[in-house]
CSV table of N, CA and C in Angstrom, one decimal:
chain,number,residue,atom,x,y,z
A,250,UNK,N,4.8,88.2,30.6
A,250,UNK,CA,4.8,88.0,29.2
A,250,UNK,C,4.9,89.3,28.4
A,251,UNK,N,6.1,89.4,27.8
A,251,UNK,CA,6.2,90.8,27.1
A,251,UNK,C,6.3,90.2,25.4
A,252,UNK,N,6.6,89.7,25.0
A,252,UNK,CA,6.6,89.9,23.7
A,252,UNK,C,5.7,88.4,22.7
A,253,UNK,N,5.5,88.8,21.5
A,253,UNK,CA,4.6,87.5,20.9
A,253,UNK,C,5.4,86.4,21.0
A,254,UNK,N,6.2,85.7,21.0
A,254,UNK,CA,7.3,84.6,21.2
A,254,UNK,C,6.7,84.1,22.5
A,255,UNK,N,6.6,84.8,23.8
A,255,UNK,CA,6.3,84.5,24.7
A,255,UNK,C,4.8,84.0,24.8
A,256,UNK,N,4.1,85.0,24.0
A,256,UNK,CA,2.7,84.7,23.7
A,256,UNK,C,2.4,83.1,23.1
A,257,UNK,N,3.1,82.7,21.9
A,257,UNK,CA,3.5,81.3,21.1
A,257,UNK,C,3.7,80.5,22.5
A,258,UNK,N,4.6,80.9,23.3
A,258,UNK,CA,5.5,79.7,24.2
A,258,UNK,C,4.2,79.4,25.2
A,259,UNK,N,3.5,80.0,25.8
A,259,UNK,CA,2.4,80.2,26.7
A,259,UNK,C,1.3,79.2,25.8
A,260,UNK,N,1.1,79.7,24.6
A,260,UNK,CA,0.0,79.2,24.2
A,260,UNK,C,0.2,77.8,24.1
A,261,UNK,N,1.2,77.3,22.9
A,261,UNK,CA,2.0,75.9,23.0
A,261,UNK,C,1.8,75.5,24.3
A,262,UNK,N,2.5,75.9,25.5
A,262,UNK,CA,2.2,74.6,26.7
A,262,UNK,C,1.0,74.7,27.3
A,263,UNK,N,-0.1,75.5,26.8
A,263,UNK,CA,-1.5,75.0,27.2
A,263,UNK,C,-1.7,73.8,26.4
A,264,UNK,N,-1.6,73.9,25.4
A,264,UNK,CA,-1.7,72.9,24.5
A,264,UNK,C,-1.2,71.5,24.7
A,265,UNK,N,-0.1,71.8,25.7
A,265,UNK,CA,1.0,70.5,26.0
A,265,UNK,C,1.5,69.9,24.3
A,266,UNK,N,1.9,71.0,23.3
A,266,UNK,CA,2.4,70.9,22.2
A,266,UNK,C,4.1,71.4,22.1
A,267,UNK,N,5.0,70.2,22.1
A,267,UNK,CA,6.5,70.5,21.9
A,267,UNK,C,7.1,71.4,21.0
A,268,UNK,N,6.2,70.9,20.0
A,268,UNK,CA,6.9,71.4,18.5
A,268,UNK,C,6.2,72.6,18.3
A,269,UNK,N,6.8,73.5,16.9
A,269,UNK,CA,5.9,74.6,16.1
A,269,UNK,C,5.1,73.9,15.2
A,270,UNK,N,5.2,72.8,14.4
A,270,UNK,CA,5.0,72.3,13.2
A,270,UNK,C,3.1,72.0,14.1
A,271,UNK,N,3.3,71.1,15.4
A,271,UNK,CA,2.2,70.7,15.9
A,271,UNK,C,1.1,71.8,16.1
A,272,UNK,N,1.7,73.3,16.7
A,272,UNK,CA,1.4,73.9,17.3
A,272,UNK,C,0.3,74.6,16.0
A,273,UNK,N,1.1,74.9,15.2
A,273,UNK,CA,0.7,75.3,13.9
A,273,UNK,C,-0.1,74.4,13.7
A,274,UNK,N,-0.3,73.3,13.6
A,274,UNK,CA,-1.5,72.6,12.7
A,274,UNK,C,-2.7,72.6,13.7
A,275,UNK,N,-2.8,72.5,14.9
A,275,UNK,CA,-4.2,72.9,15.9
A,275,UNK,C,-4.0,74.1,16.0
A,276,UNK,N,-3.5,74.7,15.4
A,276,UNK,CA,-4.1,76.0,15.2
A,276,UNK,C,-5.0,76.5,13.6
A,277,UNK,N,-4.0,75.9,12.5
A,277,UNK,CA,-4.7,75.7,11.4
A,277,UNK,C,-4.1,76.7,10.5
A,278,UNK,N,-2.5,77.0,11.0
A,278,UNK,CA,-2.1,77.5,9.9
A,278,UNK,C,-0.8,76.9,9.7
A,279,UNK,N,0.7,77.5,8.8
A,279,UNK,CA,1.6,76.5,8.9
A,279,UNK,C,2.8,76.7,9.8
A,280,UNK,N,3.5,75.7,9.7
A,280,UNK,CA,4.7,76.2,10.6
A,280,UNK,C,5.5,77.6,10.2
A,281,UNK,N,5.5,77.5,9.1
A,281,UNK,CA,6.4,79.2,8.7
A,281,UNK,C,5.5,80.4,9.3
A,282,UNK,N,4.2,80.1,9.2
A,282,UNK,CA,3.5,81.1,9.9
A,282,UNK,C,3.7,81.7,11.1
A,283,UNK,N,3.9,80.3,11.9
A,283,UNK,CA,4.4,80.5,13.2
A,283,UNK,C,5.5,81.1,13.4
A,284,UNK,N,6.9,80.8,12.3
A,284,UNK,CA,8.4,81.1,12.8
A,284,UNK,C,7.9,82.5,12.1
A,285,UNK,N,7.0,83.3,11.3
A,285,UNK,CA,7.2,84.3,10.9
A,285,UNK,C,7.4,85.4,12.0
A,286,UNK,N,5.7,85.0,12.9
A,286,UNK,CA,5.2,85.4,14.0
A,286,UNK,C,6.5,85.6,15.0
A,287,UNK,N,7.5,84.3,15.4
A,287,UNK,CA,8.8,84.5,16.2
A,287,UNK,C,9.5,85.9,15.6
A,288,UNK,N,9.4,85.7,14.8
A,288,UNK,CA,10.2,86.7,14.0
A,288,UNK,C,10.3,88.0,13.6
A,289,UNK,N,9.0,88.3,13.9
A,289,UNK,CA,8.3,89.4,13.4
A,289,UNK,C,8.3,89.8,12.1
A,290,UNK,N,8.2,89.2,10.8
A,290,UNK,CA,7.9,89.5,10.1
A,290,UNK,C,6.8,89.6,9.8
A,291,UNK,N,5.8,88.7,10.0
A,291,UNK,CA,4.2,89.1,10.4
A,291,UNK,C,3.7,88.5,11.3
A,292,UNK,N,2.6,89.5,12.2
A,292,UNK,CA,2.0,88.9,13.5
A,292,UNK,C,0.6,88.6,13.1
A,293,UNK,N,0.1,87.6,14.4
A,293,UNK,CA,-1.2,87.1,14.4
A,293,UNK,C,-2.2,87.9,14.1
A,294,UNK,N,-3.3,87.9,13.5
A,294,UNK,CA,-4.4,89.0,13.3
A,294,UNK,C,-5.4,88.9,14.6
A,295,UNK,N,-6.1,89.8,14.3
A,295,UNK,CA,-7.2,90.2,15.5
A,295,UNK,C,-8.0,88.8,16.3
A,296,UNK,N,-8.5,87.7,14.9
A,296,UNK,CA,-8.9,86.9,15.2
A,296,UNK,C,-7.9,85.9,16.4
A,297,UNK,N,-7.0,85.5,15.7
A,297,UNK,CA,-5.8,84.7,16.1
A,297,UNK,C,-5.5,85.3,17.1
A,298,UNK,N,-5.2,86.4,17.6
A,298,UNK,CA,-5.0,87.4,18.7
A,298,UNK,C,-6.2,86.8,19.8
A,299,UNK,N,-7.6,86.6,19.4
A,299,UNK,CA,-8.4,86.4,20.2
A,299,UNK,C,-8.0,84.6,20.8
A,300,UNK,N,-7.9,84.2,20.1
A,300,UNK,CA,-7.4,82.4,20.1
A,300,UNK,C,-6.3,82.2,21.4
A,301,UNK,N,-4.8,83.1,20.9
A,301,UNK,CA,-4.0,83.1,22.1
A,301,UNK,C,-4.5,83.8,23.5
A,302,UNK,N,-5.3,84.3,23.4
A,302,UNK,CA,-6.2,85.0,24.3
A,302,UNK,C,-6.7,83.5,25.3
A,303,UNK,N,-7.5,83.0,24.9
A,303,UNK,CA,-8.4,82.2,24.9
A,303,UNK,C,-7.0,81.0,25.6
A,304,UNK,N,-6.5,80.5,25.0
A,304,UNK,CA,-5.5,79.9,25.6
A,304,UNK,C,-4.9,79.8,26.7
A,305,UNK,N,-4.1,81.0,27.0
A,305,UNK,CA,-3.1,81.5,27.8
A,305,UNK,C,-3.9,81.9,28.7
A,306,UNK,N,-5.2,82.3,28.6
A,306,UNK,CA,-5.8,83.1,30.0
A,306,UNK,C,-5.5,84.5,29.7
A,307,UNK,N,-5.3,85.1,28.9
A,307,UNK,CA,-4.5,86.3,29.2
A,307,UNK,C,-6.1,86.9,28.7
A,308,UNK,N,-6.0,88.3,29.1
A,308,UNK,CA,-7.1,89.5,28.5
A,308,UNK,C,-6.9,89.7,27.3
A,309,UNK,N,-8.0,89.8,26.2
A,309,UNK,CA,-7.8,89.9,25.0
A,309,UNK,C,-7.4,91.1,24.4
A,310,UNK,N,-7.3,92.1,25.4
A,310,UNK,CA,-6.6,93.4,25.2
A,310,UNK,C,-5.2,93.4,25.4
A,311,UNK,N,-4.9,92.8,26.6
A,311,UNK,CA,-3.3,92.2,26.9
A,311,UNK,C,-2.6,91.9,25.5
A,312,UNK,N,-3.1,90.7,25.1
A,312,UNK,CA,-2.1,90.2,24.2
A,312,UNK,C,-3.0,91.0,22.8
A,313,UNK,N,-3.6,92.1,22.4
A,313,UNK,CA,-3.7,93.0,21.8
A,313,UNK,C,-2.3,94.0,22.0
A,314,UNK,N,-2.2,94.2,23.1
A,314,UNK,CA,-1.6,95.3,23.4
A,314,UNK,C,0.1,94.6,23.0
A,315,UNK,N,0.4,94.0,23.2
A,315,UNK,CA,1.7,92.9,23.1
A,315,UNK,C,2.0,93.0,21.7
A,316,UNK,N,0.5,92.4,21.0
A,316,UNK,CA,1.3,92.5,19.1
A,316,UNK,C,0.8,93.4,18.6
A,317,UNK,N,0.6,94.1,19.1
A,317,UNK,CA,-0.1,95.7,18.5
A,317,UNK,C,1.6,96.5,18.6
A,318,UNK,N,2.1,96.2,20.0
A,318,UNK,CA,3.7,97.0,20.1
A,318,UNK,C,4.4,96.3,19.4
A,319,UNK,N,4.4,95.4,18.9
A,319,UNK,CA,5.0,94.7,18.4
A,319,UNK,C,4.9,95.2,16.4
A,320,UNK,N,4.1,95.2,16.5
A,320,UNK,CA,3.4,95.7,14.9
A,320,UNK,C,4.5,97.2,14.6
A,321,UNK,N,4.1,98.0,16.1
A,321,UNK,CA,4.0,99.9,15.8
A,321,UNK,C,5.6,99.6,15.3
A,322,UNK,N,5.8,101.2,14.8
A,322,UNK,CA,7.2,101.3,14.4
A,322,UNK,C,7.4,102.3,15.0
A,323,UNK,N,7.0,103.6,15.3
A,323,UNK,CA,7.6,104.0,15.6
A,323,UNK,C,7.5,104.0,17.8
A,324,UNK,N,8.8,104.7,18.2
A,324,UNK,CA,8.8,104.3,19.7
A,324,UNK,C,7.9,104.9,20.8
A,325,UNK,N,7.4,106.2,20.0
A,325,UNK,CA,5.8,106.8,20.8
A,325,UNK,C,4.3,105.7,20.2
A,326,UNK,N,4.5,105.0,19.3
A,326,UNK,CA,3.2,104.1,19.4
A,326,UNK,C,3.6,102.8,20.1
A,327,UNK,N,4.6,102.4,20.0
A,327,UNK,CA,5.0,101.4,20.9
A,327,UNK,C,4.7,101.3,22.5
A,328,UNK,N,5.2,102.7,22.8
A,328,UNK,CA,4.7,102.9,24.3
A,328,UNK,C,3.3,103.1,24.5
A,329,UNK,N,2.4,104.0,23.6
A,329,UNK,CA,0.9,103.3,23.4
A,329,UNK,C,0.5,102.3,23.7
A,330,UNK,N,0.7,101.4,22.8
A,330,UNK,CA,0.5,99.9,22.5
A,330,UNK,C,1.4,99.3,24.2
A,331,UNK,N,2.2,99.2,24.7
A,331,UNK,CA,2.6,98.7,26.2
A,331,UNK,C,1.9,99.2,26.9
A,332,UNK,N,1.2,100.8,27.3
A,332,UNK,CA,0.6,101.3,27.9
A,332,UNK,C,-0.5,100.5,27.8
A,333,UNK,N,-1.2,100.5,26.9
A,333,UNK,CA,-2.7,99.4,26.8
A,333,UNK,C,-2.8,98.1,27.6
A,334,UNK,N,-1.6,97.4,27.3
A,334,UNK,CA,-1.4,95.9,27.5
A,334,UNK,C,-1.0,96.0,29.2
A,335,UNK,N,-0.5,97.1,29.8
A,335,UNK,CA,-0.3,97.4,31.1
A,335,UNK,C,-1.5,97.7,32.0
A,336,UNK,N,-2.5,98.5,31.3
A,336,UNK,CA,-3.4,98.9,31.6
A,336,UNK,C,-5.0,97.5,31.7
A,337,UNK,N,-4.6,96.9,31.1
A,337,UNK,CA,-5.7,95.8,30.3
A,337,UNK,C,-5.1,95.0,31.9
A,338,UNK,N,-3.8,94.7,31.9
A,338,UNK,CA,-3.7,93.4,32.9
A,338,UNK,C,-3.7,94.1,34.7
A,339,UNK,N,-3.6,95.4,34.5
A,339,UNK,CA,-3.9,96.4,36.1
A,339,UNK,C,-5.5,95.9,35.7
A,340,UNK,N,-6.5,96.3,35.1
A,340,UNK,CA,-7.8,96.0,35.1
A,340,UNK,C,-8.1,94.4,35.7
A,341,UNK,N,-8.0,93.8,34.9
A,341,UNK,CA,-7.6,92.3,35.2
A,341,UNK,C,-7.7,91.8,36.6
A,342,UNK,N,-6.6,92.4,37.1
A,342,UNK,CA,-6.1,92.4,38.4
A,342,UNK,C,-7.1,92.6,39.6
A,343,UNK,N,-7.7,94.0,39.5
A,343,UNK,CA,-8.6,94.5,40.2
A,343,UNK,C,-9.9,94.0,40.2
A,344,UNK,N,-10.2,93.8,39.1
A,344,UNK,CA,-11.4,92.8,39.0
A,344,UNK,C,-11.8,91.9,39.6
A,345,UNK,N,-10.5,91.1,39.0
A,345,UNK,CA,-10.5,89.5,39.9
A,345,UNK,C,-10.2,89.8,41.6
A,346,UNK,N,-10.1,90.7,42.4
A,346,UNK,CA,-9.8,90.9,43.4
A,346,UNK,C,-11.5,91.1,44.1
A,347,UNK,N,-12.1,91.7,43.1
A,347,UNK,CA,-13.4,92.3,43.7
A,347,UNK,C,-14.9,91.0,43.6
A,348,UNK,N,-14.0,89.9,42.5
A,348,UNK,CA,-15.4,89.3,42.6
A,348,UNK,C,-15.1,88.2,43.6
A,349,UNK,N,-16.2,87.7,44.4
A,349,UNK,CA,-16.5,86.8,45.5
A,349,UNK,C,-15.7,85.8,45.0
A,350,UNK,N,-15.3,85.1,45.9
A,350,UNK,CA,-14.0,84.1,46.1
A,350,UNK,C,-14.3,83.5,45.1
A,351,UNK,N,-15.6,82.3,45.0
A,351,UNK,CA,-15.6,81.4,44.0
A,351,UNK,C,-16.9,81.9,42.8
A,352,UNK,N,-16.9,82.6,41.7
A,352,UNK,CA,-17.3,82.9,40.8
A,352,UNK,C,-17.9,81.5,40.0
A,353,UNK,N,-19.4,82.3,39.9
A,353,UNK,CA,-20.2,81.6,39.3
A,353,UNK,C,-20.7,81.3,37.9
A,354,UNK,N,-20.9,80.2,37.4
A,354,UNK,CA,-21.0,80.6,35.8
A,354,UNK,C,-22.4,81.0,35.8
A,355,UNK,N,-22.5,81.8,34.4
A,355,UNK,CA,-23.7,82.5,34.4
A,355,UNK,C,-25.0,81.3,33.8
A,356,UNK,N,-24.4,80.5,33.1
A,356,UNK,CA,-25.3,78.5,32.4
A,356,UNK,C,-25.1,78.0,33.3
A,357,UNK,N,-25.9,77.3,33.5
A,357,UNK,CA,-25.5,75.7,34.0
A,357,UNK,C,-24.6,75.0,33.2
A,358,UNK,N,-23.6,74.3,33.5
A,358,UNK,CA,-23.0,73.4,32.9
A,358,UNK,C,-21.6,74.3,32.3
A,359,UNK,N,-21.4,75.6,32.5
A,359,UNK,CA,-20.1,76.3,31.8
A,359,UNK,C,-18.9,76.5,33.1
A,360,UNK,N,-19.9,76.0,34.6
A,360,UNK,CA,-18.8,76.1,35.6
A,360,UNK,C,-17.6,75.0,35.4
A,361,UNK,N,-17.6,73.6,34.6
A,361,UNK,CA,-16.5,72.9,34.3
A,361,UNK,C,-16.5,72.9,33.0
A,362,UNK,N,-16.1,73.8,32.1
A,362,UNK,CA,-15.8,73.3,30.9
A,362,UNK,C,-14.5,73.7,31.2
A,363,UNK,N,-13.5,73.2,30.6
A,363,UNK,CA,-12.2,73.0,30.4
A,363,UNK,C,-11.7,72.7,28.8
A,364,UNK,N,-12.4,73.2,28.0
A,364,UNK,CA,-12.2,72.7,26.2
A,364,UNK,C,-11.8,74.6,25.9
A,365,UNK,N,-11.1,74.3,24.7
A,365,UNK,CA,-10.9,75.6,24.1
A,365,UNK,C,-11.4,74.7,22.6
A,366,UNK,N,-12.2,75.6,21.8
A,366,UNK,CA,-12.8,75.3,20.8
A,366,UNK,C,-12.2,76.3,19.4
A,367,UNK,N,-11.2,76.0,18.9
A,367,UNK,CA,-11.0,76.6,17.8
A,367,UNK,C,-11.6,76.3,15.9
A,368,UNK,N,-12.1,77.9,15.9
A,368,UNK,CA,-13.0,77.5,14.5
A,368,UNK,C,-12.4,78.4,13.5
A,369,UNK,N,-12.3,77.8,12.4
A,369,UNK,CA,-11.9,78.1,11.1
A,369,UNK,C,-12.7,77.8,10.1
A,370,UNK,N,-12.9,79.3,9.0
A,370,UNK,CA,-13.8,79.0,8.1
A,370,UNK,C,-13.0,78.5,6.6
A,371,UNK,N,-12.8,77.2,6.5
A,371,UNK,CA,-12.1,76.7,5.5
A,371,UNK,C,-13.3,75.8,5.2
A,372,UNK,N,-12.8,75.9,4.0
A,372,UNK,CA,-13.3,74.7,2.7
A,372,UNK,C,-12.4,73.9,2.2
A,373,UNK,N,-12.4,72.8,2.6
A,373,UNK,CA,-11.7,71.7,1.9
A,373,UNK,C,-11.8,70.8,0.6
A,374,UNK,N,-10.9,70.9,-0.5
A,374,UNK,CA,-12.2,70.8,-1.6
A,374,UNK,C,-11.2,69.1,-2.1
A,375,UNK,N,-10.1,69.0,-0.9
A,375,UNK,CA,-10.2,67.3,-0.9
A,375,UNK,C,-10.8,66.5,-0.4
A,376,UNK,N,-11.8,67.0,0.8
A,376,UNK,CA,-12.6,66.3,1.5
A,376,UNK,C,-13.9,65.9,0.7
A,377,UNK,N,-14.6,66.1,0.2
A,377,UNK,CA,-15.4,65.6,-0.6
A,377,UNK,C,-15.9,66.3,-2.5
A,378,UNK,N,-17.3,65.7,-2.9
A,378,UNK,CA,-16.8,65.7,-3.9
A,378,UNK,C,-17.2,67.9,-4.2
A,379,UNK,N,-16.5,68.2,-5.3
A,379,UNK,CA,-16.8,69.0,-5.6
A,379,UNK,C,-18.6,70.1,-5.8
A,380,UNK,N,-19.0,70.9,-5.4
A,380,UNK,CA,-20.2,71.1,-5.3
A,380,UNK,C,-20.7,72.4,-6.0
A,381,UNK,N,-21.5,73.0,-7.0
A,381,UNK,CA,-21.5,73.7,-7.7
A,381,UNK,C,-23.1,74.3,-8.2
A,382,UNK,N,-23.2,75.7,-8.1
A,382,UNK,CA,-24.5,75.7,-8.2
A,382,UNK,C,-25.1,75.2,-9.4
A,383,UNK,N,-26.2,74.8,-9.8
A,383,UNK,CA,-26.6,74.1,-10.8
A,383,UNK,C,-28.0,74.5,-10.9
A,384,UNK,N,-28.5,75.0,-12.1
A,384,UNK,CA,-30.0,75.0,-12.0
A,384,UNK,C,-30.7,76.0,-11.2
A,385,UNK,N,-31.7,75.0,-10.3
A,385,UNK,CA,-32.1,75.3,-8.6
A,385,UNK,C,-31.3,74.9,-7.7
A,386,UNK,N,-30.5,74.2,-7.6
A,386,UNK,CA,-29.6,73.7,-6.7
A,386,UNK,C,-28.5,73.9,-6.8
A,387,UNK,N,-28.1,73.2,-5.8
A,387,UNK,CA,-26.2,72.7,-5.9
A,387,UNK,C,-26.4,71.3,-6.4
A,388,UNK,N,-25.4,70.9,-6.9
A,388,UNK,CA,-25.3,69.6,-7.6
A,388,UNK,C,-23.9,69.0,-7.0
A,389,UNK,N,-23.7,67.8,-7.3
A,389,UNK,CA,-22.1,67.5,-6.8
A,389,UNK,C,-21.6,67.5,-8.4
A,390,UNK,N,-20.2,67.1,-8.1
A,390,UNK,CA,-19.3,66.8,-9.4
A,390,UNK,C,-20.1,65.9,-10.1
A,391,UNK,N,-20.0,65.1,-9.9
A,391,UNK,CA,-20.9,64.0,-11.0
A,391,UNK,C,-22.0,63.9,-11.7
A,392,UNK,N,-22.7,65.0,-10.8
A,392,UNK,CA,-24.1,65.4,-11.5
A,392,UNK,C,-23.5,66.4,-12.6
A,393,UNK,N,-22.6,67.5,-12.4
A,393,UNK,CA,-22.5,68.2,-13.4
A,393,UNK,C,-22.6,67.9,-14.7
């Protein structure tokens, strides 16, 4: 996996999501966002960076290092930025080599999870009614 496109394509079929339109809405942003991301006109931020992380399996420095080269402009931070993402998945590598065959979770109960849990701090202000400080309180719309 060398570039964000590939990052997108990786993340999507964990997902088992065909489309961008889909992919984009479990993720929580829109589809242009996504085709931007193809595109490079703007890449995923640090957070979102952690997300595809989380997805794909990859090291959160890896796909750091991926849209970080992706970001640099010029061709000595570029090789930076690869050098990281090379370095992140050589660590990776060696790690997983060194720990005992079947690794243990550190909870009870986190040896089968299988969920990726994506959170976003939005407010929805069609979901219910309007809410507004008032007084000592918050009040809804109707009280106002």
């Amino acid at each position: 996996m060398q570039t964000v496109t590939d990052l997108i394509d990786a993340a999507r079929k964990a997902l088992n999501v065909n489309s961008d339109a889909e992919f984009a809405r479990q993720l929580g942003v829109s589809r242009g966002t996504i085709a931007n991301w193809k595109s490079g006109y703007s890449l995923p931020d640090t957070v979102m960076c952690a997300t595809l992380a989380g997805l794909t399996g990859l090291p959160l420095a890896r796909v750091l290092g991926i849209v970080g080269e992706a970001r640099a402009v010029s061709r000595e931070e570029k090789a930076v930025w690869r050098k990281l993402a090379a370095t992140a998945m050589a660590l990776c590598i060696a790690v997983g080599f060194t720990l005992p065959h079947k690794a243990q979770a550190a909870a009870p109960g986190f040896d089968n999870a299988h969920v990726v849990y994506i959170m976003r701090n939005v407010v929805s202000v069609k979901s219910g009614p309007l809410l507004a400080l008032h007084g000592n309180g918050w009040a809804s719309g109707s009280a106002l």
